[in-house]
XYZ file of C-alpha atoms in Angstrom:
538
model
C -25.273 14.285 113.757
C -22.051 14.120 114.037
C -23.210 11.599 116.350
C -25.101 10.052 114.015
C -23.068 10.383 111.296
C -19.976 8.657 113.088
C -22.516 5.877 114.192
C -23.039 5.375 110.431
C -19.874 5.180 109.426
C -19.159 1.676 109.168
C -22.237 1.460 107.396
C -20.705 4.086 104.614
C -17.436 2.614 104.715
C -19.004 -0.736 104.121
C -20.810 0.881 100.855
C -17.942 2.719 99.531
C -15.767 -0.280 99.892
C -18.263 -2.614 98.091
C -19.127 0.098 95.379
C -14.878 0.178 94.524
C -15.000 -3.871 94.862
C -18.186 -3.697 91.601
C -16.430 -1.038 89.930
C -13.091 -3.561 89.603
C -15.064 -6.500 89.138
C -17.334 -5.078 85.805
C -14.170 -2.977 85.056
C -12.247 -6.875 84.402
C -15.671 -8.549 82.827
C -15.450 -5.571 80.812
C -11.660 -5.774 79.415
C -12.276 -9.889 79.581
C -15.287 -9.259 77.186
C -13.413 -6.897 75.418
C -10.433 -9.464 74.587
C -13.338 -12.183 74.026
C -14.899 -9.597 71.553
C -11.423 -9.130 69.447
C -10.447 -12.760 69.213
C -13.736 -13.631 67.911
C -13.444 -10.864 65.269
C -9.957 -11.541 64.527
C -11.109 -15.661 64.088
C -13.989 -14.458 62.016
C -11.423 -12.167 59.643
C -8.969 -15.399 59.534
C -11.977 -17.946 58.431
C -13.225 -15.216 55.829
C -9.627 -15.054 54.649
C -9.099 -18.834 54.826
C -12.299 -18.639 52.539
C -11.037 -16.518 50.046
C -7.916 -17.987 49.753
C -9.228 -21.267 49.265
C -11.858 -19.860 46.797
C -9.168 -18.325 44.844
C -7.014 -21.306 44.270
C -9.688 -23.903 44.116
C -11.228 -25.108 40.209
C -14.427 -24.010 41.423
C -15.639 -20.511 42.193
C -17.819 -19.218 44.785
C -20.325 -17.090 43.698
C -23.302 -14.618 45.844
C -26.341 -13.014 44.948
C -28.579 -10.408 46.623
C -32.603 -10.982 47.377
C -33.238 -9.939 43.057
C -30.693 -12.863 42.605
C -28.140 -10.175 40.779
C -24.194 -11.258 41.275
C -22.780 -9.161 44.660
C -19.521 -11.523 44.584
C -17.794 -13.372 42.255
C -14.195 -14.733 43.294
C -11.365 -14.901 41.275
C -11.278 -18.222 39.712
C -14.304 -16.729 37.364
C -11.992 -14.170 36.048
C -9.706 -16.835 35.193
C -11.882 -18.523 33.237
C -14.356 -15.697 31.074
C -12.001 -13.129 31.080
C -14.111 -10.610 32.634
C -13.491 -8.976 35.725
C -16.390 -9.675 38.603
C -17.837 -6.363 38.679
C -18.979 -7.271 34.795
C -21.319 -9.777 36.769
C -22.339 -7.753 39.760
C -25.913 -6.432 39.408
C -26.772 -8.725 36.666
C -28.904 -11.965 36.782
C -27.705 -15.309 35.595
C -30.438 -15.394 32.851
C -29.285 -12.317 31.831
C -25.809 -13.365 29.953
C -26.381 -16.751 29.313
C -26.518 -17.913 25.978
C -30.223 -16.964 24.646
C -31.632 -19.714 22.918
C -31.381 -21.961 26.288
C -34.171 -19.576 28.039
C -36.797 -21.439 25.699
C -35.891 -25.052 27.114
C -38.174 -25.870 29.430
C -35.291 -27.570 32.231
C -33.960 -23.709 32.204
C -37.401 -22.208 32.760
C -37.767 -24.989 35.722
C -34.511 -23.428 37.195
C -35.691 -20.291 37.138
C -38.786 -21.184 38.399
C -36.785 -22.855 41.257
C -34.760 -19.646 42.053
C -38.210 -17.158 42.681
C -39.515 -20.200 45.169
C -35.961 -19.988 47.093
C -35.047 -23.303 46.878
C -31.828 -25.270 47.199
C -30.453 -26.413 43.385
C -27.680 -28.811 42.075
C -25.399 -28.955 39.120
C -27.763 -26.676 37.055
C -25.910 -26.722 33.749
C -25.839 -23.714 31.233
C -23.944 -21.893 28.472
C -22.449 -18.450 28.367
C -20.046 -16.643 26.211
C -16.458 -15.830 27.573
C -14.509 -12.841 26.897
C -12.925 -14.396 23.564
C -16.138 -15.403 22.186
C -16.124 -18.914 23.054
C -19.151 -20.779 24.427
C -18.584 -22.300 27.910
C -20.646 -24.651 29.955
C -20.932 -24.173 33.711
C -22.384 -26.230 35.970
C -23.644 -24.476 39.265
C -25.126 -25.252 42.401
C -26.118 -23.279 45.286
C -28.540 -22.980 48.574
C -30.471 -19.295 49.585
C -29.413 -17.355 52.367
C -31.773 -16.331 55.548
C -30.867 -13.820 58.290
C -32.079 -14.114 61.876
C -35.353 -13.152 61.332
C -36.052 -16.026 58.356
C -35.912 -12.654 55.989
C -34.386 -13.754 51.894
C -30.967 -12.055 51.677
C -30.353 -14.332 48.657
C -28.217 -17.221 47.024
C -24.601 -18.584 47.722
C -23.412 -21.724 46.016
C -19.664 -22.991 44.060
C -19.676 -23.009 40.012
C -17.524 -25.341 37.720
C -16.489 -24.919 34.645
C -17.914 -27.969 32.503
C -16.482 -26.843 29.202
C -14.173 -29.688 28.708
C -16.570 -32.631 29.987
C -19.626 -30.971 28.240
C -17.172 -31.354 24.817
C -15.411 -34.591 25.293
C -19.284 -35.890 26.270
C -20.253 -33.763 22.720
C -17.351 -35.556 20.833
C -18.351 -38.771 22.432
C -22.013 -38.698 21.378
C -21.258 -37.586 17.734
C -18.426 -40.614 17.766
C -21.216 -42.835 18.580
C -23.414 -41.616 16.218
C -20.647 -41.174 13.136
C -20.668 -45.272 14.539
C -23.717 -45.537 14.480
C -24.078 -44.345 10.446
C -21.274 -46.121 9.794
C -22.863 -49.786 10.695
C -26.173 -48.743 9.179
C -23.928 -47.801 5.792
C -22.143 -51.173 5.753
C -23.125 -53.849 3.416
C -22.844 -56.515 5.468
C -25.603 -57.295 8.332
C -24.354 -56.459 11.616
C -25.344 -57.481 15.119
C -24.012 -56.619 18.886
C -24.862 -59.118 21.683
C -24.348 -58.813 25.074
C -22.548 -61.231 27.324
C -25.881 -63.210 28.284
C -26.599 -62.977 24.522
C -29.249 -60.530 24.184
C -29.491 -58.169 21.221
C -28.163 -54.620 21.880
C -27.899 -53.479 18.779
C -28.384 -54.600 14.361
C -28.629 -52.430 11.172
C -30.936 -52.841 8.100
C -28.648 -54.685 6.586
C -29.218 -57.597 9.046
C -32.946 -56.928 9.210
C -33.014 -57.320 4.879
C -30.848 -60.515 4.890
C -32.861 -62.054 7.442
C -36.498 -60.460 6.081
C -39.081 -63.488 7.437
C -37.407 -63.167 11.189
C -36.654 -59.020 10.747
C -39.484 -58.436 12.953
C -37.891 -60.350 16.024
C -34.336 -58.499 15.187
C -35.189 -56.031 18.152
C -32.917 -54.494 21.317
C -33.484 -57.784 24.510
C -34.203 -60.253 21.916
C -32.100 -63.419 22.526
C -29.290 -65.172 20.809
C -30.952 -68.310 20.919
C -34.481 -67.541 20.724
C -33.187 -65.675 17.519
C -31.573 -69.037 16.349
C -34.653 -70.798 17.036
C -36.486 -68.595 14.676
C -34.150 -68.972 12.211
C -34.691 -72.845 11.907
C -38.542 -72.496 12.472
C -39.567 -69.604 10.029
C -36.141 -68.065 8.670
C -36.475 -70.505 5.458
C -32.702 -72.267 6.437
C -31.778 -75.604 5.282
C -32.186 -78.666 7.413
C -28.839 -79.375 9.148
C -27.490 -83.016 10.666
C -28.614 -83.213 13.857
C -31.757 -80.700 13.737
C -32.652 -77.928 15.668
C -30.700 -78.587 18.867
C -27.635 -79.203 16.774
C -27.715 -75.813 14.707
C -28.457 -73.836 18.385
C -25.831 -75.195 20.094
C -23.449 -74.783 16.799
C -24.622 -71.104 16.773
C -24.808 -70.383 20.501
C -20.861 -70.690 20.893
C -20.926 -67.010 21.780
C -17.781 -67.337 24.198
C -15.457 -69.315 21.926
C -13.194 -66.954 20.566
C -11.514 -69.497 18.267
C -14.814 -70.156 16.591
C -14.791 -70.093 12.679
C -16.887 -68.610 10.088
C -19.295 -70.803 8.730
C -21.469 -70.592 5.557
C -25.372 -72.211 4.539
C -27.423 -71.631 1.780
C -31.234 -70.561 2.559
C -34.071 -72.102 0.686
C -34.358 -69.122 -1.019
C -30.921 -69.998 -2.700
C -29.128 -67.433 -0.717
C -25.390 -68.405 0.374
C -24.868 -66.352 3.829
C -21.619 -66.034 5.901
C -21.800 -65.852 9.336
C -18.737 -64.459 11.659
C -18.513 -63.692 15.050
C -16.238 -62.120 17.331
C -15.835 -61.714 21.076
C -14.848 -58.581 22.583
C -12.704 -58.303 25.622
C -15.939 -57.057 27.515
C -17.463 -60.564 26.524
C -19.775 -59.152 24.158
C -20.211 -60.507 20.808
C -19.801 -58.646 17.536
C -21.617 -60.811 14.737
C -21.003 -59.988 10.777
C -23.630 -61.749 8.156
C -22.499 -61.510 4.693
C -24.717 -62.484 1.166
C -21.683 -64.259 -0.442
C -24.429 -65.682 -3.066
C -22.454 -63.944 -5.617
C -18.960 -65.222 -4.479
C -20.288 -68.613 -4.331
C -22.202 -68.357 -8.321
C -18.585 -67.055 -9.241
C -16.635 -69.775 -7.368
C -19.149 -72.360 -9.365
C -18.565 -70.762 -12.527
C -15.268 -70.892 -11.837
C -15.125 -75.007 -11.285
C -17.200 -75.486 -14.096
C -14.696 -72.667 -16.421
C -12.202 -75.039 -14.799
C -13.664 -78.607 -15.280
C -14.457 -77.841 -19.350
C -10.759 -76.016 -19.704
C -9.331 -78.876 -18.264
C -11.348 -81.091 -20.529
C -10.175 -79.451 -23.576
C -6.519 -79.743 -22.600
C -6.975 -83.439 -21.797
C -9.310 -84.736 -24.387
C -8.180 -82.048 -26.849
C -6.085 -82.733 -30.143
C -4.011 -79.805 -29.251
C -0.844 -80.737 -27.099
C -0.772 -78.124 -24.183
C 3.031 -77.596 -23.125
C 5.287 -75.197 -20.972
C 8.509 -74.742 -21.054
C 10.990 -72.940 -18.277
C 12.890 -70.303 -18.718
C 16.059 -72.408 -20.623
C 13.652 -74.428 -22.581
C 12.571 -77.213 -20.778
C 9.277 -78.756 -20.167
C 7.845 -78.227 -17.235
C 4.213 -79.586 -18.151
C 2.900 -81.659 -21.337
C -0.659 -82.446 -21.500
C -2.249 -85.722 -22.062
C -2.946 -85.448 -25.524
C 0.774 -85.521 -26.082
C 1.137 -89.510 -25.555
C -2.778 -89.572 -27.847
C -0.915 -87.315 -30.693
C 2.608 -88.087 -30.426
C 3.574 -91.177 -28.709
C 5.365 -89.877 -25.956
C 4.107 -90.000 -22.033
C 3.569 -86.426 -20.705
C 5.875 -87.549 -17.200
C 8.717 -88.985 -19.669
C 8.943 -85.311 -21.403
C 9.202 -83.436 -18.139
C 12.898 -81.862 -17.801
C 13.624 -82.177 -21.607
C 14.124 -79.971 -24.715
C 11.702 -80.375 -26.952
C 13.936 -79.136 -29.818
C 15.511 -82.398 -29.488
C 13.228 -84.084 -32.035
C 13.104 -80.831 -33.989
C 14.221 -82.030 -37.689
C 17.412 -80.892 -37.978
C 16.589 -78.668 -41.239
C 13.779 -76.991 -39.484
C 16.001 -76.369 -35.786
C 17.673 -72.913 -36.699
C 14.035 -71.561 -38.108
C 12.598 -72.317 -35.118
C 15.238 -71.311 -32.604
C 15.227 -67.908 -34.839
C 11.017 -67.350 -34.111
C 11.645 -67.763 -30.603
C 14.209 -65.457 -30.331
C 12.306 -62.926 -32.354
C 9.402 -63.147 -29.814
C 8.031 -59.542 -29.366
C 8.870 -58.246 -25.329
C 5.822 -56.259 -25.706
C 3.214 -59.147 -26.078
C 5.541 -62.164 -25.823
C 3.873 -63.600 -28.932
C 4.993 -66.487 -30.696
C 3.441 -66.351 -34.144
C 2.431 -69.601 -35.611
C 5.489 -71.875 -37.084
C 5.770 -75.323 -38.645
C 7.897 -77.482 -38.630
C 8.635 -81.046 -38.873
C 8.693 -83.280 -35.445
C 10.005 -86.304 -34.574
C 7.028 -88.741 -33.055
C 8.033 -91.818 -30.623
C 7.484 -94.077 -33.857
C 10.244 -92.571 -35.629
C 7.525 -90.776 -38.186
C 8.239 -87.265 -38.777
C 5.281 -85.303 -38.474
C 4.280 -81.739 -39.726
C 3.531 -79.895 -36.387
C 1.903 -76.342 -36.126
C 2.829 -74.571 -33.106
C 2.050 -71.275 -31.591
C 2.273 -69.616 -28.163
C 2.984 -66.503 -25.386
C 5.565 -65.588 -22.705
C 3.931 -66.220 -19.700
C 7.222 -66.230 -17.374
C 5.753 -63.222 -15.112
C 2.413 -64.826 -14.598
C 2.402 -66.611 -11.294
C 0.332 -69.444 -11.882
C 2.136 -69.942 -14.706
C 5.997 -68.982 -15.013
C 6.809 -70.461 -18.188
C 6.183 -69.949 -22.088
C 2.772 -71.574 -23.274
C 2.674 -73.605 -26.654
C -0.264 -75.190 -28.417
C 0.771 -77.850 -31.239
C -1.024 -79.427 -33.283
C -0.078 -82.535 -35.619
C -0.971 -81.040 -39.343
C 0.398 -83.544 -41.291
C -2.475 -84.379 -42.960
C -3.917 -80.984 -43.607
C 0.007 -80.495 -45.234
C 0.018 -83.397 -47.688
C -3.407 -81.942 -48.482
C -1.981 -78.735 -49.218
C 1.000 -80.610 -51.148
C -1.590 -82.691 -53.113
C -3.990 -79.332 -53.996
C -0.848 -77.453 -54.997
C 0.189 -80.353 -57.210
C -3.267 -80.521 -58.370
C -3.216 -76.705 -59.382
C -0.569 -76.480 -60.889
C -1.432 -79.333 -63.305
C -4.774 -77.693 -63.959
C -2.848 -74.325 -64.366
C -0.262 -76.123 -66.498
C -3.840 -77.593 -68.467
C -5.287 -74.025 -68.594
C -2.118 -72.497 -70.024
C -1.923 -75.106 -72.853
C -5.422 -75.483 -73.808
C -6.926 -73.415 -76.458
C -9.477 -71.988 -74.099
C -10.598 -69.081 -71.695
C -11.873 -69.767 -68.048
C -13.695 -65.913 -67.017
C -15.799 -64.840 -64.246
C -17.695 -61.904 -63.268
C -20.141 -60.600 -59.809
C -23.480 -59.482 -60.154
C -22.914 -56.297 -62.064
C -20.427 -57.565 -64.902
C -17.370 -56.990 -63.447
C -14.761 -59.009 -63.781
C -13.342 -61.250 -61.123
C -11.238 -63.622 -62.815
C -9.637 -64.188 -66.839
C -7.231 -66.967 -67.199
C -6.271 -69.288 -70.387
C -3.994 -69.697 -73.521
C -6.655 -68.707 -75.393
C -7.162 -64.447 -74.141
C -4.701 -63.647 -77.003
C -7.973 -64.574 -79.522
C -9.982 -61.760 -77.785
C -7.029 -59.224 -77.290
C -6.591 -59.888 -73.426
C -4.042 -60.974 -70.599
C -4.579 -62.927 -67.648
C -6.401 -61.284 -65.081
C -5.536 -57.793 -66.215
C -8.775 -56.822 -66.882
C -9.953 -58.046 -63.278
C -12.005 -54.952 -62.114
C -13.255 -53.293 -65.282
C -16.531 -53.774 -66.622
C -17.416 -56.737 -69.487
C -19.985 -54.886 -71.008
C -17.128 -52.315 -71.907
C -14.592 -54.797 -72.729
C -16.719 -56.690 -75.027
C -18.924 -53.618 -76.092
C -17.801 -54.955 -79.943
C -19.466 -58.573 -79.636
C -23.327 -58.192 -78.937
C -23.679 -62.090 -78.615
C -21.208 -62.058 -76.008
C -23.287 -59.652 -74.440
C -26.701 -61.223 -74.516
C -24.993 -64.377 -72.773
C -23.793 -62.735 -70.143
C -26.915 -60.524 -69.632
C -28.914 -64.230 -69.727
C -26.386 -65.488 -67.005
C -26.835 -62.604 -64.880
C -30.498 -63.271 -64.930
C -29.830 -66.789 -63.822
C -30.147 -68.480 -67.291
C -27.637 -70.770 -68.429
C -26.947 -70.492 -72.821
C -23.816 -70.725 -75.026
C -23.715 -69.315 -78.408
C -20.717 -69.242 -81.006
C -18.281 -66.385 -81.578
C -16.510 -65.360 -84.557
C -13.758 -62.964 -83.835
C -11.200 -62.435 -86.280
C -9.761 -65.530 -88.073
C -10.893 -67.468 -84.697
C -14.047 -69.454 -84.015
C -15.208 -69.497 -80.248
C -17.721 -72.073 -78.366
C -18.489 -69.792 -75.622
C -20.647 -70.791 -72.361
C -22.453 -68.634 -69.712
C -23.476 -70.014 -66.689
C -25.240 -68.213 -63.332
C -23.312 -67.986 -60.013
C -25.939 -68.489 -57.651
C -25.932 -68.579 -53.384
C -27.145 -71.776 -51.798
C -30.801 -69.565 -51.691
C -30.621 -68.861 -55.459
C -29.826 -65.782 -55.126
C -27.620 -64.729 -58.461
C -24.301 -63.404 -57.473
C -22.117 -63.356 -60.773
C -21.679 -65.147 -63.770
C -19.284 -67.566 -65.466
C -17.998 -69.474 -68.492
C -15.888 -70.783 -70.450
C -14.583 -69.993 -74.360
C -13.053 -72.483 -76.270
C -11.124 -72.260 -79.361
C -13.189 -74.817 -82.356
C -11.312 -73.230 -85.251
C -9.217 -76.314 -85.843
C -12.756 -78.239 -85.901
C -14.619 -76.166 -87.336
């Protein structure tokens, strides 16, 4: 056995040595594996830390859910935005804390179905209320997670706070809507074309201004086609050069310096068209109904022509004085009425031709013009004409120094020489007549249709114990109550009958004539008559 054992010693030694070497080899492999494992674990930890660090500093946040779609992880950025710690949302589904009215929207229902089907999704938007009660808009994207055996583990994704973007978009939409409403409420027609002349937008007022082509003013309609339709069926007048000239004139959409132009439709409507080129190459068109303005301008022209005719062809002399009393305007009638050429009077003082005896009174009238009204009351004075004659002139006017288009004292003067002569002649005649009435033995009297005295004159009034005009306003039936003959004659006259009688009054005998006073249509307006003292004749 010993010999046999010794014989196998080499084999046994080889076995021991080989076993030891194997153990050393496996030990080395084990150490190397542990080092690799530790390095892998360390690398994983470093990767996870980098992931967490990036998630914490990113504007977006990282989120994860389990297989039941309940949150299991939210990065710190979520808490910064919403104000709640991540644990507030753990164990809850997204649809449990989003704004409830969103759940009825079809796009939300579709999203929830996609989640149940474990499909990836991007940029899903929803609203959530933060810790301060403010509604915020989030936009999230996610992908499903699976284990090595294909089992669904949940979702992982990122989220973005899109509140500012949504608010800006909403503000832009509100501003756009406000702009549309403002354009729609305009009194003018509004139209917008793109750079190629295609209609982008127009308001209702524009269609009202073009009723015959309103159905053609729709987005996409070309400017040239609309211009052609305006000529062919729009009721516009014919223009020099015809249709092509009209389209060419209206087709200058790229000309910034294009002037506004006006035209009249065959319905008598005046239209003003103005186009503005924007920086982006679009064209804004404003269409305005200026019929009322045109009619007003026509009336003003007619009025100006009318008043010019009155001034130039009238008998009144229109003149304007500056602040120091020098003439700055004289109408053509200055020559016809006074003999002075209007041009020769400019820069001269009219006071040079006023009669010396009237000058002080005229200057005082100007000095007494009211500063509130600026009105010069009518004054009469003598003015020397170009041929040397002294004419009687009546002048009135108004201070218009503050009126921008006048800036002077406007005077209206008229030659009243003949009127003045007639007045003097009438006064002289009246004086003579009054002298006759006061010295002749008679009485003149008159009443209204009720017998109320309106006039009594004459030297013979004393016969009736009356005084000139003292009884005006009294009833004649009361004054002559004791004189039945006079009363009967008055009643006859008030009935429209002419009569006469003789009355004995004391020592006097009076012949009295009674006459009705009638209007043009024969209506009795009163009575008048004459009583004459005929005592001496009898």
